Amino acid sequence: MSAPTTLTPMSSATDLKVVRGGWPSLAGGGVLAAIVVFLAAAPWFVFSPGDVTNLVTLFALIILGTTWNLMAGYGGLVSIGQQAFIGAGGYGVIKLADVVGLPIPVAVLAAGVVCALLALPTSFLLFRLVGGYFAIGTWVVAEVFKLVTQELPGFGGGSGLSLTAFQGVDRVTRIATVYYLALVLAVAVVLATYLLMRSRVGLGLTAIRDDSVAAASLGVAVRRSQRLVYVAASGGAGLAGALIAVNGLRVSPGSMFSVQYTAFMIFIVVIGGLGTIEGPILGAVIFFALQQLLDAYGTWYLIALGAIAIAVVLLAPRGLWGLAARGRYEIFPLGHRVHPPRQ
Amino acid sequence: MDWINAVLQGFLLGGQYALLACGLSLIFGVMRIVNLAHGVLAVAAAYLALWLVQQTGMPSFLTIVVVVPVLAAVGYAIQRGLFNPALRHGELSPLLVSFGLAVIGANLLQEIFTADSRKISIGDLSTSAVDLGGLRLGVFSLITLVVAVAVIVGLQLYLSHTRIGRAMRATKDDPEAATLMGIDERHMYALATAIAIGTVALAGVFLGMSTQFSPTYGDLVLIFAFEAVIIGGLGSLWGTLLGGLVLGVAQTVGAQIDPAYGVLAGHLVFLVVLLLRPQGLLPKAVVA
Amino acid sequence: MNALLEVDAIDVAYADFRALHGISLTVAEGETLAVIGANGAGKSTLLKTVAGLLRPVAGQIRFDGHDVSRTPAHQRVRQGIALTPEGRRIFGSLTVEENLKVGAHGRRQGPWNLATVYDAFPLLAEKRSRRGAHLSGGEQQATAIGRALMSNPRLLLLDEVSLGLAPVVIADIYKALPTITAKGTTVLVVEQDLTQALTVADRVQCLLEGRTVLEGAAADVTRKQVQAAYFGVDATEGQEDE
Ligand SMILES: Nc1ncnc2c1ncn2[C@@H]1O[C@H](COP(=O)(O)OP(=O)(O)OP(=O)(O)O)[C@@H](O)[C@H]1O
Ligand SMILES: [Mg+2]
């Protein structure tokens, strides 16, 4: 009995029980843990190498969705420019592995750190814009990142770079390395986001999320929390970009800095459920499944996604997870719930 | 001489950006909505004009008479059908809806017109120029600049002096109080969007007559329009005009240094303005 | 006299908080009714519901004999209901004159236009090109009333005209009320200022926690009754039947 924390409020100590979580989160957490264990074991007897490579994409999408939701769903920051850090992470990991010579897992982590560091000064520029203008501002920054990358000597111009650090490593080892790295990072990012949201920073952000008056009066503190969220989420996008790069073995400015990634992130989070930890995971799985099934339809597939996203925003603003759970179940409980006394 | 020429060409280019941007400014000014489908709508207008020219043999300029009302109607419908309902769920929702629209629009265009680059032919006009002591100013670019200024002056006058314009500004100040004046807020918003998208359509046709465009060209349009708005100062149409001109000059001067740096120079000027003068060059003049 | 406004047992709620419980009232054409009550009694809620900003969950509102309970606020203005809201809600970026012109948006015909409004509120004439945001409280209140009059209402709803104003300014603004009623406009005022309410009104109705606790002709109710009803203390006098 450790997951559901039971608190006793000072005043009405005898009547009310304030609980976080409860059996649904235990059960849900158990199922998730089982899935992770299965995924860890699966490459050895279920999946083909092609599947394994595909799954890395899913893990990267989970990271992207989770971190985009961290910004938009909790921090109130809608970015349409996280491809800046996806690209920086992708190029960064190749430079760190090939030029600096770091081992791949270390290079991936370092690329994430580099992206978080890049996000800090960027935030001071972008935080002068609010709401939708912040959104487009992030896109301009992403375009600058792309154009600068194209012009920098040694970054391969318009055609990009290939990863050479894996040369001489046999295919199975390479695929397994990337797979486990991605799995571990996806789990770590989800857990870290959850813990961040349970911390003082997160609780503060959730508390002001729907209360703009309180948000305005807490201006400075909110700004600081938002900056933290932005930097952390950008680090996450960098990790995802690095994974995409080591999985695909090459990067180009057109693909890594593509606004398409933003479309994916928005679809994942909006369809799954904005402002929940579970939503982006669910959204990423749905998005990934649809992508595998409907990829052949090309543009129609994207048109359908756009239409679904609009419909969800208008008709089910809490997303599919919100519809399914109806606010009653949380695998990752953030709020406390008051239970009336039992008769 | 090359540099003077670059600056002048930048001014002319800036006219196009200002024309593209004023609708973005208007929608934001009245409703606080940032319409991410702005660029796609401009490109859609260009495709519609191209289609009309090809199907009916209509003279290029005449297409405006059809394209502008059609897109204004589309704008009205988008506001009533999508943005108004989205506004009820808070500020985030219209933004997400407009992003969904942008994705749908770009891909639909690609499905219908393929990904190839197109251009609306304007015959000799595209090459004719006035000679100004060694500097050649494109006649078409001059027309675009004049149209941009006319549109902005017209919008400004409309907002300041007409019954509907006043009602729009009142709705922007206090939507609930506006309904107490007999103003239908949803209709007013839709009218504002219709006007804005009408100007975007005009800008899109001009764009299509001056540049090669493709379904994804809307991305750049949106970014440039946005930069013009922010450089000029949020909520000011004169600012938007100035912002467009500054952006145009930045791009042509940048390209003069190295053709690869044109767009980048525009972005950098935008970031510098954001850093040094976040309220923009001409913040909050008269309207919206 | 025929009833211009009939509010018939309406319940109004904010989310799950019920602010009005079965309120009924009638205002005859040409009369002035004052609704009074302590803070939070539900006066503004009542006016907003009559104006159409809130929908009753039960009951009916009839205007000139027609059920308007489902009519949106902007259409009620066109039928002749105008509300001067609590807090005035002037359009800050518009000038006084533009505020007034916006008031005439519905283009209803009647005695009120820029000239007659400036006559009724001479202080506005001098400030006609000043922006709403730069007006004093009294000037804002006069603009708000003038703006409502520009829609040529048959029924004018005034919510706490005196709020936050100095007594001389209040007197100044109330001076216009006879001019307004003389033009045939029916007025429903909400006031905290009892003296003011009892002076201008033909009848008063007192609310307490969303219910009517007293109603009668302004000349008949005693101050003591009103005070008792207002604070919900022992209201034996004149309330024996309840
Ligand atoms: N927007 C709202 N949401 C929730 N409750 C509200 C809202 N507006 C008013 N209330 C509640 O409804 C009740 C009646 O409020 P109302 O504003 O009608 O009172 P009032 O009589 O006008 O008071 P005052 O004299 O202070 O203006 C109050 O308890 C108030 O707290
Ligand atoms: Mg009140």
PDB file of N, CA, C and O in Angstrom, chain A residues 105-129:
ATOM      1  N   PRO A 105      24.421   6.091 -26.366  1.00  0.00           N
ATOM      2  CA  PRO A 105      23.456   6.480 -25.315  1.00  0.00           C
ATOM      3  C   PRO A 105      23.832   7.799 -24.651  1.00  0.00           C
ATOM      4  O   PRO A 105      22.976   8.632 -24.388  1.00  0.00           O
ATOM      5  N   VAL A 106      25.107   7.990 -24.416  1.00  0.00           N
ATOM      6  CA  VAL A 106      25.551   9.239 -23.783  1.00  0.00           C
ATOM      7  C   VAL A 106      25.296  10.410 -24.732  1.00  0.00           C
ATOM      8  O   VAL A 106      24.840  11.483 -24.320  1.00  0.00           O
ATOM      9  N   ALA A 107      25.560  10.194 -26.005  1.00  0.00           N
ATOM     10  CA  ALA A 107      25.377  11.265 -26.979  1.00  0.00           C
ATOM     11  C   ALA A 107      23.910  11.679 -27.057  1.00  0.00           C
ATOM     12  O   ALA A 107      23.587  12.865 -27.157  1.00  0.00           O
ATOM     13  N   VAL A 108      23.017  10.687 -26.979  1.00  0.00           N
ATOM     14  CA  VAL A 108      21.579  11.007 -27.031  1.00  0.00           C
ATOM     15  C   VAL A 108      21.190  11.866 -25.831  1.00  0.00           C
ATOM     16  O   VAL A 108      20.533  12.904 -25.969  1.00  0.00           O
ATOM     17  N   LEU A 109      21.626  11.424 -24.650  1.00  0.00           N
ATOM     18  CA  LEU A 109      21.306  12.207 -23.447  1.00  0.00           C
ATOM     19  C   LEU A 109      21.898  13.603 -23.542  1.00  0.00           C
ATOM     20  O   LEU A 109      21.240  14.608 -23.223  1.00  0.00           O
ATOM     21  N   ALA A 110      23.150  13.678 -23.997  1.00  0.00           N
ATOM     22  CA  ALA A 110      23.814  14.976 -24.086  1.00  0.00           C
ATOM     23  C   ALA A 110      23.087  15.882 -25.078  1.00  0.00           C
ATOM     24  O   ALA A 110      22.971  17.092 -24.855  1.00  0.00           O
ATOM     25  N   ALA A 111      22.573  15.288 -26.145  1.00  0.00           N
ATOM     26  CA  ALA A 111      21.828  16.099 -27.117  1.00  0.00           C
ATOM     27  C   ALA A 111      20.598  16.718 -26.462  1.00  0.00           C
ATOM     28  O   ALA A 111      20.264  17.886 -26.702  1.00  0.00           O
ATOM     29  N   GLY A 112      19.933  15.942 -25.598  1.00  0.00           N
ATOM     30  CA  GLY A 112      18.784  16.475 -24.864  1.00  0.00           C
ATOM     31  C   GLY A 112      19.192  17.640 -23.984  1.00  0.00           C
ATOM     32  O   GLY A 112      18.514  18.681 -23.938  1.00  0.00           O
ATOM     33  N   VAL A 113      20.308  17.476 -23.308  1.00  0.00           N
ATOM     34  CA  VAL A 113      20.784  18.553 -22.429  1.00  0.00           C
ATOM     35  C   VAL A 113      21.107  19.802 -23.248  1.00  0.00           C
ATOM     36  O   VAL A 113      20.748  20.926 -22.879  1.00  0.00           O
ATOM     37  N   VAL A 114      21.783  19.604 -24.383  1.00  0.00           N
ATOM     38  CA  VAL A 114      22.121  20.737 -25.242  1.00  0.00           C
ATOM     39  C   VAL A 114      20.839  21.484 -25.653  1.00  0.00           C
ATOM     40  O   VAL A 114      20.777  22.717 -25.618  1.00  0.00           O
ATOM     41  N   CYS A 115      19.815  20.741 -25.990  1.00  0.00           N
ATOM     42  CA  CYS A 115      18.569  21.386 -26.410  1.00  0.00           C
ATOM     43  C   CYS A 115      17.934  22.175 -25.271  1.00  0.00           C
ATOM     44  O   CYS A 115      17.419  23.277 -25.475  1.00  0.00           O
ATOM     45  N   ALA A 116      17.972  21.608 -24.068  1.00  0.00           N
ATOM     46  CA  ALA A 116      17.432  22.346 -22.925  1.00  0.00           C
ATOM     47  C   ALA A 116      18.217  23.642 -22.738  1.00  0.00           C
ATOM     48  O   ALA A 116      17.651  24.704 -22.470  1.00  0.00           O
ATOM     49  N   LEU A 117      19.541  23.553 -22.907  1.00  0.00           N
ATOM     50  CA  LEU A 117      20.369  24.752 -22.743  1.00  0.00           C
ATOM     51  C   LEU A 117      20.054  25.787 -23.823  1.00  0.00           C
ATOM     52  O   LEU A 117      20.031  26.984 -23.564  1.00  0.00           O
ATOM     53  N   LEU A 118      19.813  25.308 -25.048  1.00  0.00           N
ATOM     54  CA  LEU A 118      19.443  26.227 -26.127  1.00  0.00           C
ATOM     55  C   LEU A 118      18.097  26.902 -25.849  1.00  0.00           C
ATOM     56  O   LEU A 118      17.868  28.063 -26.197  1.00  0.00           O
ATOM     57  N   ALA A 119      17.215  26.140 -25.187  1.00  0.00           N
ATOM     58  CA  ALA A 119      15.863  26.656 -24.963  1.00  0.00           C
ATOM     59  C   ALA A 119      15.860  27.798 -23.955  1.00  0.00           C
ATOM     60  O   ALA A 119      14.981  28.655 -23.992  1.00  0.00           O
ATOM     61  N   LEU A 120      16.844  27.805 -23.078  1.00  0.00           N
ATOM     62  CA  LEU A 120      16.816  28.826 -22.027  1.00  0.00           C
ATOM     63  C   LEU A 120      16.931  30.240 -22.600  1.00  0.00           C
ATOM     64  O   LEU A 120      16.052  31.072 -22.365  1.00  0.00           O
ATOM     65  N   PRO A 121      17.995  30.555 -23.350  1.00  0.00           N
ATOM     66  CA  PRO A 121      18.034  31.911 -23.934  1.00  0.00           C
ATOM     67  C   PRO A 121      16.867  32.165 -24.887  1.00  0.00           C
ATOM     68  O   PRO A 121      16.326  33.270 -24.930  1.00  0.00           O
ATOM     69  N   THR A 122      16.475  31.145 -25.636  1.00  0.00           N
ATOM     70  CA  THR A 122      15.339  31.313 -26.552  1.00  0.00           C
ATOM     71  C   THR A 122      14.087  31.763 -25.806  1.00  0.00           C
ATOM     72  O   THR A 122      13.325  32.603 -26.281  1.00  0.00           O
ATOM     73  N   SER A 123      13.917  31.194 -24.595  1.00  0.00           N
ATOM     74  CA  SER A 123      12.697  31.511 -23.851  1.00  0.00           C
ATOM     75  C   SER A 123      12.636  33.001 -23.521  1.00  0.00           C
ATOM     76  O   SER A 123      11.567  33.590 -23.484  1.00  0.00           O
ATOM     77  N   PHE A 124      13.793  33.603 -23.296  1.00  0.00           N
ATOM     78  CA  PHE A 124      13.762  35.021 -22.921  1.00  0.00           C
ATOM     79  C   PHE A 124      13.273  35.882 -24.081  1.00  0.00           C
ATOM     80  O   PHE A 124      12.672  36.929 -23.880  1.00  0.00           O
ATOM     81  N   LEU A 125      13.530  35.438 -25.296  1.00  0.00           N
ATOM     82  CA  LEU A 125      12.979  36.145 -26.459  1.00  0.00           C
ATOM     83  C   LEU A 125      11.488  35.859 -26.613  1.00  0.00           C
ATOM     84  O   LEU A 125      10.675  36.763 -26.713  1.00  0.00           O
ATOM     85  N   LEU A 126      11.164  34.586 -26.612  1.00  0.00           N
ATOM     86  CA  LEU A 126       9.801  34.193 -26.960  1.00  0.00           C
ATOM     87  C   LEU A 126       8.785  34.547 -25.882  1.00  0.00           C
ATOM     88  O   LEU A 126       7.625  34.765 -26.180  1.00  0.00           O
ATOM     89  N   PHE A 127       9.239  34.604 -24.641  1.00  0.00           N
ATOM     90  CA  PHE A 127       8.280  34.873 -23.576  1.00  0.00           C
ATOM     91  C   PHE A 127       7.800  36.319 -23.594  1.00  0.00           C
ATOM     92  O   PHE A 127       6.984  36.716 -22.769  1.00  0.00           O
ATOM     93  N   ARG A 128       8.307  37.093 -24.541  1.00  0.00           N
ATOM     94  CA  ARG A 128       7.740  38.432 -24.715  1.00  0.00           C
ATOM     95  C   ARG A 128       6.445  38.362 -25.505  1.00  0.00           C
ATOM     96  O   ARG A 128       5.747  39.355 -25.630  1.00  0.00           O
ATOM     97  N   LEU A 129       6.178  37.208 -26.084  1.00  0.00           N
ATOM     98  CA  LEU A 129       4.941  37.044 -26.846  1.00  0.00           C
ATOM     99  C   LEU A 129       3.988  36.195 -26.030  1.00  0.00           C
ATOM    100  O   LEU A 129       4.421  35.309 -25.303  1.00  0.00           O
TER     101      LEU A 129
END
